[in-house]
mmCIF file of C-alpha atoms and ligand atoms in Angstrom:
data_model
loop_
_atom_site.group_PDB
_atom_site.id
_atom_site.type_symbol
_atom_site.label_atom_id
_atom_site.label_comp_id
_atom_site.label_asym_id
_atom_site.label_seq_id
_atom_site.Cartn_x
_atom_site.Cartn_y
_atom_site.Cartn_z
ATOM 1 C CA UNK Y 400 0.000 0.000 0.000
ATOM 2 C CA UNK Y 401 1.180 3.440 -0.938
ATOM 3 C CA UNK Y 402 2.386 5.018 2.152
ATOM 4 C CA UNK Y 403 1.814 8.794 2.521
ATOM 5 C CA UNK Y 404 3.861 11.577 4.530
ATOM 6 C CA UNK Y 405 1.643 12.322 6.878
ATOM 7 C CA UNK Y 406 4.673 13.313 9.878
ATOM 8 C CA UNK Y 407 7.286 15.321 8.500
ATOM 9 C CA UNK Y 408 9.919 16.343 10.950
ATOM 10 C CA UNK Y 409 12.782 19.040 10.467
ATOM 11 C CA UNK Y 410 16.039 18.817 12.102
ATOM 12 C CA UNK Y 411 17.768 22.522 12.715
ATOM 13 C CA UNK Y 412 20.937 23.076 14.238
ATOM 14 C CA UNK Y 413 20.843 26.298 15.039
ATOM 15 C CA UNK Y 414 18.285 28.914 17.129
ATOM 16 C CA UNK Y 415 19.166 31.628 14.454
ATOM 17 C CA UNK Y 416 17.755 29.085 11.138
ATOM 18 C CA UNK Y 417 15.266 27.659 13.591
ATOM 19 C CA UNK Y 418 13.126 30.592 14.415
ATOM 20 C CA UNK Y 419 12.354 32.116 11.680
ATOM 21 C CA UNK Y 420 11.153 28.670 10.283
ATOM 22 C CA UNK Y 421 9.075 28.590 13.235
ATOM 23 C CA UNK Y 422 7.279 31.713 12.417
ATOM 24 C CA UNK Y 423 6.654 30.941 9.019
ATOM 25 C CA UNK Y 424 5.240 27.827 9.375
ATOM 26 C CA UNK Y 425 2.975 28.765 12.124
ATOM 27 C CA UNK Y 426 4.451 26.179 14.719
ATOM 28 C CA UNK Y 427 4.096 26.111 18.409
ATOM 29 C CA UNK Y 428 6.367 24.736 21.017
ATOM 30 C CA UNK Y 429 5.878 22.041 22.496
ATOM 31 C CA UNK Y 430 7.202 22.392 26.675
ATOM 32 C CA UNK Y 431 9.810 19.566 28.044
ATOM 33 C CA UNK Y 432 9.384 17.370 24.507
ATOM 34 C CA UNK Y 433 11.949 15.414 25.834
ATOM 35 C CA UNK Y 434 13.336 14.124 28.879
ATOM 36 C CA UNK Y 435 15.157 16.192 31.793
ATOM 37 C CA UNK Y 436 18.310 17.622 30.637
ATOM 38 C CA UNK Y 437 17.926 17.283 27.216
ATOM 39 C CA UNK Y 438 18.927 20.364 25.365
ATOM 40 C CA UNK Y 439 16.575 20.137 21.710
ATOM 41 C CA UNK Y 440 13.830 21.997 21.763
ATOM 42 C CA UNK Y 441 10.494 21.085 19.191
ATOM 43 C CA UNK Y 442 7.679 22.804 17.964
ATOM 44 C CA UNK Y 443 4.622 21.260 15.914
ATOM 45 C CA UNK Y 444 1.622 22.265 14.051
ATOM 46 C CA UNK Y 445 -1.467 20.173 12.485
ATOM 47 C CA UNK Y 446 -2.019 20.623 8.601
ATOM 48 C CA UNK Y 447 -5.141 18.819 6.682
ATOM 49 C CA UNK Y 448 -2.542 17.087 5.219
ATOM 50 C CA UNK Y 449 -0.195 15.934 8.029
ATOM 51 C CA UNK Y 450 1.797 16.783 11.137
ATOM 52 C CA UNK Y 451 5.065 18.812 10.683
ATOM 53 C CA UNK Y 452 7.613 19.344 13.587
ATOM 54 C CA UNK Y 453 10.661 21.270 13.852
ATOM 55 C CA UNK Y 454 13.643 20.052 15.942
ATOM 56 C CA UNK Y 455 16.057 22.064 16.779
ATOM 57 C CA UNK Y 456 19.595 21.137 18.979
ATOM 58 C CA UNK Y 457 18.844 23.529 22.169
ATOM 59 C CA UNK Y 458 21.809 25.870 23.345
ATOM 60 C CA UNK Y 459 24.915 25.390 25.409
ATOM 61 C CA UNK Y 460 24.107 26.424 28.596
ATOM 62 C CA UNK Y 461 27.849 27.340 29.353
ATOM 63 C CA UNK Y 462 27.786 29.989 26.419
ATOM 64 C CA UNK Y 463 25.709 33.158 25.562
ATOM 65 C CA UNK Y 464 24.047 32.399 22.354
ATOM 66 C CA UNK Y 465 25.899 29.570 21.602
ATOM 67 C CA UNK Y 466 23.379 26.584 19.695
ATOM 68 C CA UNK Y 467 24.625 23.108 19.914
ATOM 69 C CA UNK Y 468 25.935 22.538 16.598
ATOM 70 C CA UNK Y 469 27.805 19.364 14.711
ATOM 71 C CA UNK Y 470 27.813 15.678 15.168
ATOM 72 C CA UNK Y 471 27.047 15.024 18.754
ATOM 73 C CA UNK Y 472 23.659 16.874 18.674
ATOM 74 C CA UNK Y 473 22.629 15.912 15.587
ATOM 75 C CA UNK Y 474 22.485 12.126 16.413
ATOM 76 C CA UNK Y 475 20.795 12.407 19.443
ATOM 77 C CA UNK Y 476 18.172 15.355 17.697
ATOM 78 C CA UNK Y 477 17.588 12.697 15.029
ATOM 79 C CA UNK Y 478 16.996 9.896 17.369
ATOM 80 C CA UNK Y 479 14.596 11.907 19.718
ATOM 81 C CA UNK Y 480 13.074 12.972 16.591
ATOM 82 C CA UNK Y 481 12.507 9.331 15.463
ATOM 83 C CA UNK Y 482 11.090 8.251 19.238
ATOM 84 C CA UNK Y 483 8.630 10.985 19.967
ATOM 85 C CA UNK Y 484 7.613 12.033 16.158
ATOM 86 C CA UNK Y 485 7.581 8.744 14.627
ATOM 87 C CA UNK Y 486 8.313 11.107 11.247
ATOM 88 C CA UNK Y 487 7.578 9.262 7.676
ATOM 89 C CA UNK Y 488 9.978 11.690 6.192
ATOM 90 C CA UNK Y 489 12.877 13.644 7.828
ATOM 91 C CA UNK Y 490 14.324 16.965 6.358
ATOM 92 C CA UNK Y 491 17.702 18.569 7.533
ATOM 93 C CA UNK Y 492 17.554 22.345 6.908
ATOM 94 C CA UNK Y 493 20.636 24.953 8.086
ATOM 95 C CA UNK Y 494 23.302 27.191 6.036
ATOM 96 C CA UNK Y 495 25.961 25.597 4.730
ATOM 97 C CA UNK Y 496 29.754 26.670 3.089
ATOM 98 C CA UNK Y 497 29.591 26.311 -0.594
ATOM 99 C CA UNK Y 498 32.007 25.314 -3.480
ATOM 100 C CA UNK Y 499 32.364 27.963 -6.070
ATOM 101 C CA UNK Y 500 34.001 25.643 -8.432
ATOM 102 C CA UNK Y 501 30.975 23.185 -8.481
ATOM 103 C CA UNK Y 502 28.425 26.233 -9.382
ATOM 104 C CA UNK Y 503 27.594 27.020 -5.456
ATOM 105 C CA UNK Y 504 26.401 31.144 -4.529
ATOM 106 C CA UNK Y 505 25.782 32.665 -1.366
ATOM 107 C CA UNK Y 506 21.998 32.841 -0.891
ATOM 108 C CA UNK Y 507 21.473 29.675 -3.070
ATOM 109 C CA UNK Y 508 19.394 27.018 -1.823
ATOM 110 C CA UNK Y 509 20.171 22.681 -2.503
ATOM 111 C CA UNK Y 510 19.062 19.985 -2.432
ATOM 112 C CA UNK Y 511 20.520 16.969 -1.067
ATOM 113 C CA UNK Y 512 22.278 14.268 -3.605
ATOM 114 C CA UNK Y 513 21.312 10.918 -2.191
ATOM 115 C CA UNK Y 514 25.009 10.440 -0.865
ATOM 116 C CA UNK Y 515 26.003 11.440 2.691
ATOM 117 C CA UNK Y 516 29.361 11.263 3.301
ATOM 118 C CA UNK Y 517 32.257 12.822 6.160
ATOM 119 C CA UNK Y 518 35.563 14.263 5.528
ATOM 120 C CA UNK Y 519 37.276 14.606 8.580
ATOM 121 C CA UNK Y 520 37.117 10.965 9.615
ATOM 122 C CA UNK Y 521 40.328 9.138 8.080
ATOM 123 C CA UNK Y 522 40.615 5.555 9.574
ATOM 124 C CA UNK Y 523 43.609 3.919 7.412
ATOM 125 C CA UNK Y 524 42.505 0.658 8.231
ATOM 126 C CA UNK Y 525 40.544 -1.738 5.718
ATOM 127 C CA UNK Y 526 36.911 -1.773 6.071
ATOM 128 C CA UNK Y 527 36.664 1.026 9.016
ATOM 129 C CA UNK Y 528 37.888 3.557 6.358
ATOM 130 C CA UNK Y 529 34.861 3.091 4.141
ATOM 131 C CA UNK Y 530 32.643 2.846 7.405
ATOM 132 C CA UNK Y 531 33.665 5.677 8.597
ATOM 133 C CA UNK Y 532 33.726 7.940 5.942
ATOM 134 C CA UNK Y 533 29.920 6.986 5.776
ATOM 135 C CA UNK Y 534 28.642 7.125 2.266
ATOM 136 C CA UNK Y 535 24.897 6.561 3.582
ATOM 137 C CA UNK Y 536 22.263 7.097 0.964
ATOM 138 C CA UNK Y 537 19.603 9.636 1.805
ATOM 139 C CA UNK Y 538 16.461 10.134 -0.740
ATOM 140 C CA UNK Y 539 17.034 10.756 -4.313
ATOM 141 C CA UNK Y 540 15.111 14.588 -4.207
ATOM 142 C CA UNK Y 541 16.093 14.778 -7.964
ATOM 143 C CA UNK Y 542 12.835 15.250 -9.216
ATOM 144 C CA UNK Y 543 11.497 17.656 -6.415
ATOM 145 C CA UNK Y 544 14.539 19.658 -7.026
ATOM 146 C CA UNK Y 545 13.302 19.923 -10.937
ATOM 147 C CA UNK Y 546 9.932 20.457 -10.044
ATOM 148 C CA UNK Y 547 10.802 23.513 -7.621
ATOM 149 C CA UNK Y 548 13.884 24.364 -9.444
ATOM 150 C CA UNK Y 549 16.230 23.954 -6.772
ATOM 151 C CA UNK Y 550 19.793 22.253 -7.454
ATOM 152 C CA UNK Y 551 21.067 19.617 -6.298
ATOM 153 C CA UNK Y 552 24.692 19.098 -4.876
ATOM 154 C CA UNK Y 553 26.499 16.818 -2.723
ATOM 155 C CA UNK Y 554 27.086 17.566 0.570
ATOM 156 C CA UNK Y 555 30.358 16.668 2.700
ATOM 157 C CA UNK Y 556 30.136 16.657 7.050
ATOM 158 C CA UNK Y 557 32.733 17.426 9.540
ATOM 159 C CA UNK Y 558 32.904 18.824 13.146
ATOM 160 C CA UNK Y 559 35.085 22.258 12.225
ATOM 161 C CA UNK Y 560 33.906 25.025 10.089
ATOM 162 C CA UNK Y 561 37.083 25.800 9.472
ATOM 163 C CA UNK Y 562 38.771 23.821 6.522
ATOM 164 C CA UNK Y 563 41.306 21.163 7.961
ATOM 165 C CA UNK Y 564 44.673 20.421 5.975
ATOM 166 C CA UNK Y 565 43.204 16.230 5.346
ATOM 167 C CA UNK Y 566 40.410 17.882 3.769
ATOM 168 C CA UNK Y 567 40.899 18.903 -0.054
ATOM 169 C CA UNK Y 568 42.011 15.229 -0.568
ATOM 170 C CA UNK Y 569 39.206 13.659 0.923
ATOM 171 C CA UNK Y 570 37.047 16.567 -1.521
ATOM 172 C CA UNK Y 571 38.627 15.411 -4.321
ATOM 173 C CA UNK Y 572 37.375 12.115 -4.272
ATOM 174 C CA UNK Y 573 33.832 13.183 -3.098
ATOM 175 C CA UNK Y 574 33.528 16.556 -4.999
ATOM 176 C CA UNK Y 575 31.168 18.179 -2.684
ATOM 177 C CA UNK Y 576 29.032 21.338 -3.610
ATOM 178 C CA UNK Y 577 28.620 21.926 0.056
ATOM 179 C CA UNK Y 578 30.498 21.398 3.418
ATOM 180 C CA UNK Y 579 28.434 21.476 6.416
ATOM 181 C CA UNK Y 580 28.331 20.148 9.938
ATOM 182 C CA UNK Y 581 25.457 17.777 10.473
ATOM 183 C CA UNK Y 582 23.930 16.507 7.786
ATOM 184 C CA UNK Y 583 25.932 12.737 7.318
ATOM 185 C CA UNK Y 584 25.103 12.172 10.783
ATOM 186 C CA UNK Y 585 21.539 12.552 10.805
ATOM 187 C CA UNK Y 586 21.945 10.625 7.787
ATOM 188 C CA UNK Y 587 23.187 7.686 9.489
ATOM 189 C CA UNK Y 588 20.108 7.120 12.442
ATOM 190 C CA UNK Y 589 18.064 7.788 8.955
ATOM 191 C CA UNK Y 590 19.421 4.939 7.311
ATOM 192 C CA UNK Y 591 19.626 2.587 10.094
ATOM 193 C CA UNK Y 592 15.955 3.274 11.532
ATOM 194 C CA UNK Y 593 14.339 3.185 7.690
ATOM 195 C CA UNK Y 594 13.267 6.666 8.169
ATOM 196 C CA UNK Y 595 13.813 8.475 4.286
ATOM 197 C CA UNK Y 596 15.895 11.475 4.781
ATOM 198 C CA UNK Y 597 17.429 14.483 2.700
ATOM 199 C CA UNK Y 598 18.608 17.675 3.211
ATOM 200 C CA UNK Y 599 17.959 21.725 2.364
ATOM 201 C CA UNK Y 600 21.283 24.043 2.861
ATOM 202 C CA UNK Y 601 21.545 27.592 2.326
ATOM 203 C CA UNK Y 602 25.422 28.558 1.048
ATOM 204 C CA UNK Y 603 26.546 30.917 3.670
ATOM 205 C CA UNK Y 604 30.040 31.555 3.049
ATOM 206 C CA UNK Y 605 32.324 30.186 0.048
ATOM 207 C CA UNK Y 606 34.784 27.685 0.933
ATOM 208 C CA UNK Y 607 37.719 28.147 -2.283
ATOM 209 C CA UNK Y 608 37.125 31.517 -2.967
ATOM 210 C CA UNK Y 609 38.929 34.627 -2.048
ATOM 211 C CA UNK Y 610 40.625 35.536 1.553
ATOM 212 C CA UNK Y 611 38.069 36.169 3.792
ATOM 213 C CA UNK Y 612 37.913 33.518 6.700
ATOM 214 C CA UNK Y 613 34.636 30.958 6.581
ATOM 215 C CA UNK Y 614 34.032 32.621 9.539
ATOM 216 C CA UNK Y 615 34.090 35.935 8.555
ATOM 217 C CA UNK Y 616 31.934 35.290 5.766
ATOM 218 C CA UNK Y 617 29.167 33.070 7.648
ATOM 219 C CA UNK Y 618 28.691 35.607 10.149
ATOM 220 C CA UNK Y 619 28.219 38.528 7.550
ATOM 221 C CA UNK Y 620 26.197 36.220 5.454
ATOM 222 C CA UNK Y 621 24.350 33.837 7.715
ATOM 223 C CA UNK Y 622 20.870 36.332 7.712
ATOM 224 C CA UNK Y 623 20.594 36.433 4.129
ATOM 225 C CA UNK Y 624 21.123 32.484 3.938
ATOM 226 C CA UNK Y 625 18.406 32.075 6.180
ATOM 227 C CA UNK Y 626 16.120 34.314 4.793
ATOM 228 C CA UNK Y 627 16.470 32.188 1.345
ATOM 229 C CA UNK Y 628 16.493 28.832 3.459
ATOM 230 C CA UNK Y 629 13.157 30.254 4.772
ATOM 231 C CA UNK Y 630 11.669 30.662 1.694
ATOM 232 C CA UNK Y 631 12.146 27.776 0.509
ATOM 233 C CA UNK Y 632 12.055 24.943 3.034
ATOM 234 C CA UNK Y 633 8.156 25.938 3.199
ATOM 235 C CA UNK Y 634 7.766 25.588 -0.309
ATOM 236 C CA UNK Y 635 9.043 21.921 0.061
ATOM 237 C CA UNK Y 636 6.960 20.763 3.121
ATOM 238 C CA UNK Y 637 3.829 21.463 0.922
ATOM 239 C CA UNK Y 638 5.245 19.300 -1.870
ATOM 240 C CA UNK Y 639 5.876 16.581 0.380
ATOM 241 C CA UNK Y 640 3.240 16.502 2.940
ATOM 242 C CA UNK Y 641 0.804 14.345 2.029
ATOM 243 C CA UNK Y 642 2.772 12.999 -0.753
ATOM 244 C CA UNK Y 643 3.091 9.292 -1.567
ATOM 245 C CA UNK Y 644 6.460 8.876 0.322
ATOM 246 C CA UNK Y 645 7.599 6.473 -2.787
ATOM 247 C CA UNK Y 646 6.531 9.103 -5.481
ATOM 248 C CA UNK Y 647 9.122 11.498 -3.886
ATOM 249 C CA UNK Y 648 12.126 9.611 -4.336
ATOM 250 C CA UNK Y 649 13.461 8.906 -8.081
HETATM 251 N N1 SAH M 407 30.273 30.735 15.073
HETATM 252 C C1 SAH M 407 29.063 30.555 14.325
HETATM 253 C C2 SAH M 407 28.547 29.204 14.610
HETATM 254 C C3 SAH M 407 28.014 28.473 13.406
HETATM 255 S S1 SAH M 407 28.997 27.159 12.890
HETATM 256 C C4 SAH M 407 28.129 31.719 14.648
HETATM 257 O O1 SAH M 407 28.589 32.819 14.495
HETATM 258 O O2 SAH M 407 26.973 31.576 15.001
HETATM 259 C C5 SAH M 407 28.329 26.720 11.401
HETATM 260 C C6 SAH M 407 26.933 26.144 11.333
HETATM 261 O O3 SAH M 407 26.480 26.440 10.023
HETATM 262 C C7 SAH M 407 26.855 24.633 11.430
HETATM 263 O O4 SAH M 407 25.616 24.218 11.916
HETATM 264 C C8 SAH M 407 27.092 24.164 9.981
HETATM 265 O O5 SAH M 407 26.285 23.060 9.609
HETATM 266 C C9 SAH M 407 26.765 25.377 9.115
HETATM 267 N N2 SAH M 407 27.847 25.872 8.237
HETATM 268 C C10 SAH M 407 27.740 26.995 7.496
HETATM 269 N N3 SAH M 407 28.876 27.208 6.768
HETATM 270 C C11 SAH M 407 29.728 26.194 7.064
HETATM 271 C C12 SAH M 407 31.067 25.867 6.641
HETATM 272 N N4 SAH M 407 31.750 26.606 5.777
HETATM 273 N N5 SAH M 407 31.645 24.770 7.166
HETATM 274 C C13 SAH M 407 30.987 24.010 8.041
HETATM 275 N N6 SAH M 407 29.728 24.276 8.474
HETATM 276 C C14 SAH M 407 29.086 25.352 8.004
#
């Protein structure tokens, strides 16, 4: 029987991508969605044609501002996600650094490709390099992307925002479009629990273009990248919601 996306759940790292998502969408929080000490926050609302919620990873309470960003959140966002939501389709939607030499802008908004990989996990030994480098498929958005004319690029996870020397060689095999900090790992509780997954990033900075630091750039650029990323990830939730979850995937 044709299943349908009826709970769609989005996964946000950070307070500053999360909020205005909120707004748009008309969500409400939901108080203490998980248990005691747990730092994600969620908010839901009830369409006619489903249930979205929005995850996002909390804040560091040691840190003014700070959101809990990377790795280590986003595995244990996804999995809460997973428990309490039960979602039929998860979306990962943040900013991202983007690869001028593979056609990436600041402001532009991709799609996931239906590879997930990291670069900043190098295990020289045979089978645990391929396992951790992670490779896990996501959905194959390729015809959503078309259909909304949105591109499509690769995306490549680590834990720094700032480029690390091992990197370029690991890019060179995987030719990214985009580097970003959670996406593979959400990826991975995706894959294992069954749960069809891809990803929406904003490009925020450029990673091989001119001197300006990645950080520099993201925090000159990171309101205009969310302003795009909020136009858009709306635009997708009412394409998939209610969708036939096979029919999305190519
Ligand atoms: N210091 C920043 C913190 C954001 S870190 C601040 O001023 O708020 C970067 C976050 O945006 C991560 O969640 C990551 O997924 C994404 N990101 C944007 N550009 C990135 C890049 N060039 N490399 C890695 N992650 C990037």
């Amino acid at each position: 029987m044709a299943i349908k996306t009826k709970s769609l759940c989005l996964l946000v790292a950070m307070q500053e991508e999360a909020s205005p998502l909120v707004e748009r969408l008309g969500l409400t929080e939901i108080v203490a969605p998980f248990a005691k000490g747990i730092p994600m926050r969620a908010w839901s609302a009830a369409e006619v044609e489903g249930r979205i919620t929005l995850v996002s990873f909390g804040a560091d309470p040691r840190f003014e501002g700070v959101s809990n960003i990377g790795t280590q959140p986003a595995v244990l966002a996804a999995h809460l996600a997973i428990e309490r939501f039960a979602p039929d389709l998860m979306i990962n939607a943040g900013t991202a650094g983007g690869f001028s030499s593979r056609g990436a802008e600041v402001g532009q908004v991709f799609l996931s490709a239906d590879r997930f990989g990291y670069h900043d996990r190098i295990v020289p030994l045979p089978g645990y390099d391929e396992s951790a480098r992670g490779n896990y498929r996501g959905l194959d958005v390729s015809r959503i992307a078309a259909d909304l004319n949105l591109k499509i690029g690769r995306i490549s996870t680590g834990d720094s925002l700032r480029t690390l020397q091992t990197d370029a060689e690991e890019w060179e095999r995987t030719e990214p479009a985009l580097k970003e900090m959670e996406a593979a790992a959400i990826a991975w509780i995706a894959w294992t629990r069954r749960v069809p997954f891809f990803a929406i990033k904003a490009v925020a900075d450029l990673v091989d273009t001119g001197d300006t630091p990645t950080e520099v750039q993201f925090t000159e650029n990171l309101g205009a990248a969310v302003a795009a990323l909020t136009e858009v990830v709306p635009r997708v939730i009412t394409y998939c919601l209610g969708a036939v979850v096979d029919d999305l995937a190519l």
